[in-house]
């Protein structure tokens, strides 16, 4: 069985604060376990994807800047009969933050959100709507807090112009800023419906955005065991 670990073309701006090359460590770990594993870049045109039995979507951190291309690539893998982990339908659904609305419909508790369509405008009505003094405004398709803006009642007028400029490019969502984010967020990982482990994602000091700390090697090892 030939397996690929799909990542992205490394960029310094997406690697800031990273002390080690986790991808190389992961590949070496899996090869040492006797697995036929090859690292690839998801949008590398020279890759012969049909040569792989399984593709693990590990770290395509730039997918949000090339969304249509990324979704087409997932469809291409499916047509080739390559088993994709996680399933392509789940990855595509999860790539757009409108999925939070689906979770609400299922009765799951999530931070409330309102959506702004591309080309619309932001205003201060959301403070009263959410009964909040601080809001976070972020793209529906994004990663690494790209183009994410926090706004409060005092700076709303100034930041609204910035948000309106961003809204020219894509859909956005508005949520109340939840102070608990400063304490981090627990992620629970399940494989084949069974709990495996959890990790705590915490923001960098002085930054509300998440600095994701994940046990990639263990997670991938468990995925492969269930192929």
C-alpha positions as a Python dict, from the first residue, in 0.01 Angstrom:
ca = {
    (1, 'X'): (0, 0, 0),
    (2, 'X'): (139, 335, -107),
    (3, 'X'): (45, 633, 107),
    (4, 'X'): (99, 1004, 56),
    (5, 'X'): (104, 1269, 324),
    (6, 'X'): (-24, 1582, 148),
    (7, 'X'): (106, 1919, 260),
    (8, 'X'): (179, 2257, 106),
    (9, 'X'): (469, 2446, -45),
    (10, 'X'): (639, 2587, 262),
    (11, 'X'): (621, 2961, 315),
    (12, 'X'): (808, 3145, 589),
    (13, 'X'): (500, 3340, 694),
    (14, 'X'): (315, 3015, 765),
    (15, 'X'): (606, 2863, 955),
    (16, 'X'): (682, 3141, 1203),
    (17, 'X'): (733, 3013, 1554),
    (18, 'X'): (783, 2652, 1439),
    (19, 'X'): (1089, 2508, 1609),
    (20, 'X'): (1105, 2175, 1426),
    (21, 'X'): (1007, 2024, 1093),
    (22, 'X'): (720, 1805, 1207),
    (23, 'X'): (648, 1681, 855),
    (24, 'X'): (995, 1531, 817),
    (25, 'X'): (978, 1379, 1163),
    (26, 'X'): (640, 1227, 1084),
    (27, 'X'): (751, 1080, 751),
    (28, 'X'): (1064, 929, 908),
    (29, 'X'): (858, 784, 1192),
    (30, 'X'): (614, 615, 955),
    (31, 'X'): (886, 484, 724),
    (32, 'X'): (1059, 337, 1030),
    (33, 'X'): (732, 154, 1100),
    (34, 'X'): (764, -14, 760),
    (35, 'X'): (505, 194, 572),
    (36, 'X'): (549, 309, 212),
    (37, 'X'): (493, 682, 268),
    (38, 'X'): (570, 968, 30),
    (39, 'X'): (532, 1340, 113),
    (40, 'X'): (362, 1552, -154),
    (41, 'X'): (246, 1907, -210),
    (42, 'X'): (-127, 1906, -279),
    (43, 'X'): (-111, 2144, -577),
    (44, 'X'): (209, 2009, -733),
    (45, 'X'): (117, 1946, -1097),
    (46, 'X'): (394, 1690, -1141),
    (47, 'X'): (252, 1443, -887),
    (48, 'X'): (93, 1127, -1029),
    (49, 'X'): (-188, 1092, -778),
    (50, 'X'): (-313, 766, -926),
    (51, 'X'): (3, 598, -798),
    (52, 'X'): (-123, 625, -439),
    (53, 'X'): (-372, 404, -261),
    (54, 'X'): (-430, 646, 25),
    (55, 'X'): (-394, 1023, 64),
    (56, 'X'): (-381, 1173, 411),
    (57, 'X'): (-464, 1543, 410),
    (58, 'X'): (-206, 1651, 663),
    (59, 'X'): (-119, 2020, 631),
    (60, 'X'): (-236, 2205, 316),
    (61, 'X'): (-218, 2533, 508),
    (62, 'X'): (-264, 2749, 196),
    (63, 'X'): (-584, 2582, 73),
    (64, 'X'): (-797, 2884, 166),
    (65, 'X'): (-609, 3100, -83),
    (66, 'X'): (-680, 2848, -361),
    (67, 'X'): (-1016, 2709, -256),
    (68, 'X'): (-1162, 2614, -596),
    (69, 'X'): (-837, 2446, -695),
    (70, 'X'): (-828, 2261, -363),
    (71, 'X'): (-1186, 2136, -393),
    (72, 'X'): (-1125, 2025, -753),
    (73, 'X'): (-817, 1837, -636),
    (74, 'X'): (-1024, 1650, -378),
    (75, 'X'): (-1274, 1556, -650),
    (76, 'X'): (-986, 1440, -869),
    (77, 'X'): (-855, 1209, -597),
    (78, 'X'): (-1200, 1063, -550),
    (79, 'X'): (-1241, 998, -924),
    (80, 'X'): (-904, 822, -927),
    (81, 'X'): (-1021, 591, -651),
    (82, 'X'): (-766, 719, -401),
    (83, 'X'): (-890, 677, -46),
    (84, 'X'): (-878, 1018, 121),
    (85, 'X'): (-853, 1069, 496),
    (86, 'X'): (-1065, 1233, 612),
    (87, 'X'): (-1343, 1170, 354),
    (88, 'X'): (-1358, 1436, 82),
    (89, 'X'): (-1720, 1520, 168),
    (90, 'X'): (-1621, 1604, 527),
    (91, 'X'): (-1319, 1811, 421),
    (92, 'X'): (-1522, 2012, 169),
    (93, 'X'): (-1802, 2072, 418),
    (94, 'X'): (-1554, 2181, 685),
    (95, 'X'): (-1367, 2418, 452),
    (96, 'X'): (-1639, 2685, 479),
    (97, 'X'): (-1751, 2820, 816),
    (98, 'X'): (-2114, 2813, 706),
    (99, 'X'): (-2099, 2459, 846),
    (100, 'X'): (-2162, 2614, 1188),
    (101, 'X'): (-2516, 2683, 1074),
    (102, 'X'): (-2558, 2311, 1003),
    (103, 'X'): (-2442, 2231, 1356),
    (104, 'X'): (-2698, 2473, 1500),
    (105, 'X'): (-2973, 2299, 1301),
    (106, 'X'): (-2861, 1972, 1459),
    (107, 'X'): (-2912, 2124, 1803),
    (108, 'X'): (-2543, 2143, 1894),
    (109, 'X'): (-2425, 2436, 2111),
    (110, 'X'): (-2193, 2665, 1916),
    (111, 'X'): (-2088, 3027, 1946),
    (112, 'X'): (-2366, 3222, 1769),
    (113, 'X'): (-2282, 3365, 1431),
    (114, 'X'): (-2432, 3586, 1164),
    (115, 'X'): (-2314, 3586, 804),
    (116, 'X'): (-2234, 3876, 573),
    (117, 'X'): (-2245, 3812, 200),
    (118, 'X'): (-1970, 3929, -30),
    (119, 'X'): (-2030, 4291, -126),
    (120, 'X'): (-2243, 4374, 179),
    (121, 'X'): (-2151, 4615, 460),
    (122, 'X'): (-2070, 4583, 829),
    (123, 'X'): (-2228, 4808, 1092),
    (124, 'X'): (-2270, 4832, 1467),
    (125, 'X'): (-2604, 4647, 1488),
    (126, 'X'): (-2424, 4326, 1580),
    (127, 'X'): (-2324, 4460, 1922),
    (128, 'X'): (-2686, 4478, 2028),
    (129, 'X'): (-2781, 4164, 1840),
    (130, 'X'): (-2526, 3958, 2035),
    (131, 'X'): (-2544, 4175, 2347),
    (132, 'X'): (-2165, 4202, 2328),
    (133, 'X'): (-1912, 4482, 2357),
    (134, 'X'): (-1654, 4310, 2137),
    (135, 'X'): (-1692, 4116, 1813),
    (136, 'X'): (-1474, 3903, 1590),
    (137, 'X'): (-1524, 3926, 1214),
    (138, 'X'): (-1364, 3659, 998),
    (139, 'X'): (-1381, 3514, 648),
    (140, 'X'): (-1602, 3210, 595),
    (141, 'X'): (-1305, 3048, 422),
    (142, 'X'): (-980, 3115, 601),
    (143, 'X'): (-697, 2971, 808),
    (144, 'X'): (-440, 3107, 1050),
    (145, 'X'): (-669, 3399, 1135),
    (146, 'X'): (-603, 3553, 793),
    (147, 'X'): (-799, 3878, 752),
    (148, 'X'): (-966, 3826, 1090),
    (149, 'X'): (-1065, 4149, 1264),
    (150, 'X'): (-1169, 4222, 1623),
    (151, 'X'): (-1385, 4527, 1677),
    (152, 'X'): (-1538, 4693, 1983),
    (153, 'X'): (-1790, 4971, 2031),
    (154, 'X'): (-1515, 5232, 2057),
    (155, 'X'): (-1330, 5155, 1735),
    (156, 'X'): (-1628, 5035, 1529),
    (157, 'X'): (-1646, 5335, 1297),
    (158, 'X'): (-1282, 5311, 1198),
    (159, 'X'): (-1272, 4935, 1159),
    (160, 'X'): (-1598, 4918, 963),
    (161, 'X'): (-1425, 5067, 658),
    (162, 'X'): (-1154, 4802, 680),
    (163, 'X'): (-1414, 4524, 709),
    (164, 'X'): (-1612, 4660, 414),
    (165, 'X'): (-1298, 4645, 201),
    (166, 'X'): (-1250, 4282, 299),
    (167, 'X'): (-1615, 4208, 221),
    (168, 'X'): (-1551, 4298, -142),
    (169, 'X'): (-1357, 3973, -172),
    (170, 'X'): (-1568, 3707, 2),
    (171, 'X'): (-1835, 3615, 257),
    (172, 'X'): (-1768, 3689, 623),
    (173, 'X'): (-1912, 3589, 958),
    (174, 'X'): (-1961, 3788, 1277),
    (175, 'X'): (-1949, 3641, 1628),
    (176, 'X'): (-1931, 3778, 1980),
    (177, 'X'): (-1574, 3771, 2103),
    (178, 'X'): (-1553, 3497, 2364),
    (179, 'X'): (-1296, 3583, 2631),
    (180, 'X'): (-1247, 3216, 2720),
    (181, 'X'): (-1053, 3177, 2396),
    (182, 'X'): (-755, 3317, 2585),
    (183, 'X'): (-750, 2997, 2791),
    (184, 'X'): (-732, 2779, 2482),
    (185, 'X'): (-963, 2528, 2321),
    (186, 'X'): (-980, 2152, 2364),
    (187, 'X'): (-993, 1937, 2053),
    (188, 'X'): (-1112, 1578, 2089),
    (189, 'X'): (-995, 1331, 1824),
    (190, 'X'): (-1198, 1026, 1728),
    (191, 'X'): (-1105, 751, 1483),
    (192, 'X'): (-1369, 513, 1347),
    (193, 'X'): (-1607, 656, 1605),
    (194, 'X'): (-1376, 581, 1897),
    (195, 'X'): (-1210, 841, 2118),
    (196, 'X'): (-832, 850, 2077),
    (197, 'X'): (-691, 1156, 2253),
    (198, 'X'): (-732, 1530, 2293),
    (199, 'X'): (-510, 1833, 2266),
    (200, 'X'): (-523, 2190, 2392),
    (201, 'X'): (-490, 2467, 2134),
    (202, 'X'): (-371, 2785, 2298),
    (203, 'X'): (-306, 3136, 2164),
    (204, 'X'): (38, 3290, 2160),
    (205, 'X'): (106, 3532, 2442),
    (206, 'X'): (-71, 3858, 2366),
    (207, 'X'): (-256, 3712, 2068),
    (208, 'X'): (-615, 3587, 2059),
    (209, 'X'): (-550, 3361, 1762),
    (210, 'X'): (-484, 2991, 1805),
    (211, 'X'): (-136, 2848, 1796),
    (212, 'X'): (-233, 2494, 1713),
    (213, 'X'): (-52, 2222, 1901),
    (214, 'X'): (-141, 1882, 1760),
    (215, 'X'): (2, 1533, 1799),
    (216, 'X'): (33, 1487, 1423),
    (217, 'X'): (244, 1175, 1432),
    (218, 'X'): (11, 994, 1668),
    (219, 'X'): (-299, 1108, 1482),
    (220, 'X'): (-165, 994, 1147),
    (221, 'X'): (-45, 663, 1291),
    (222, 'X'): (-395, 597, 1421),
    (223, 'X'): (-549, 691, 1087),
    (224, 'X'): (-328, 446, 904),
    (225, 'X'): (-413, 168, 1144),
    (226, 'X'): (-776, 210, 1042),
    (227, 'X'): (-723, 208, 662),
}
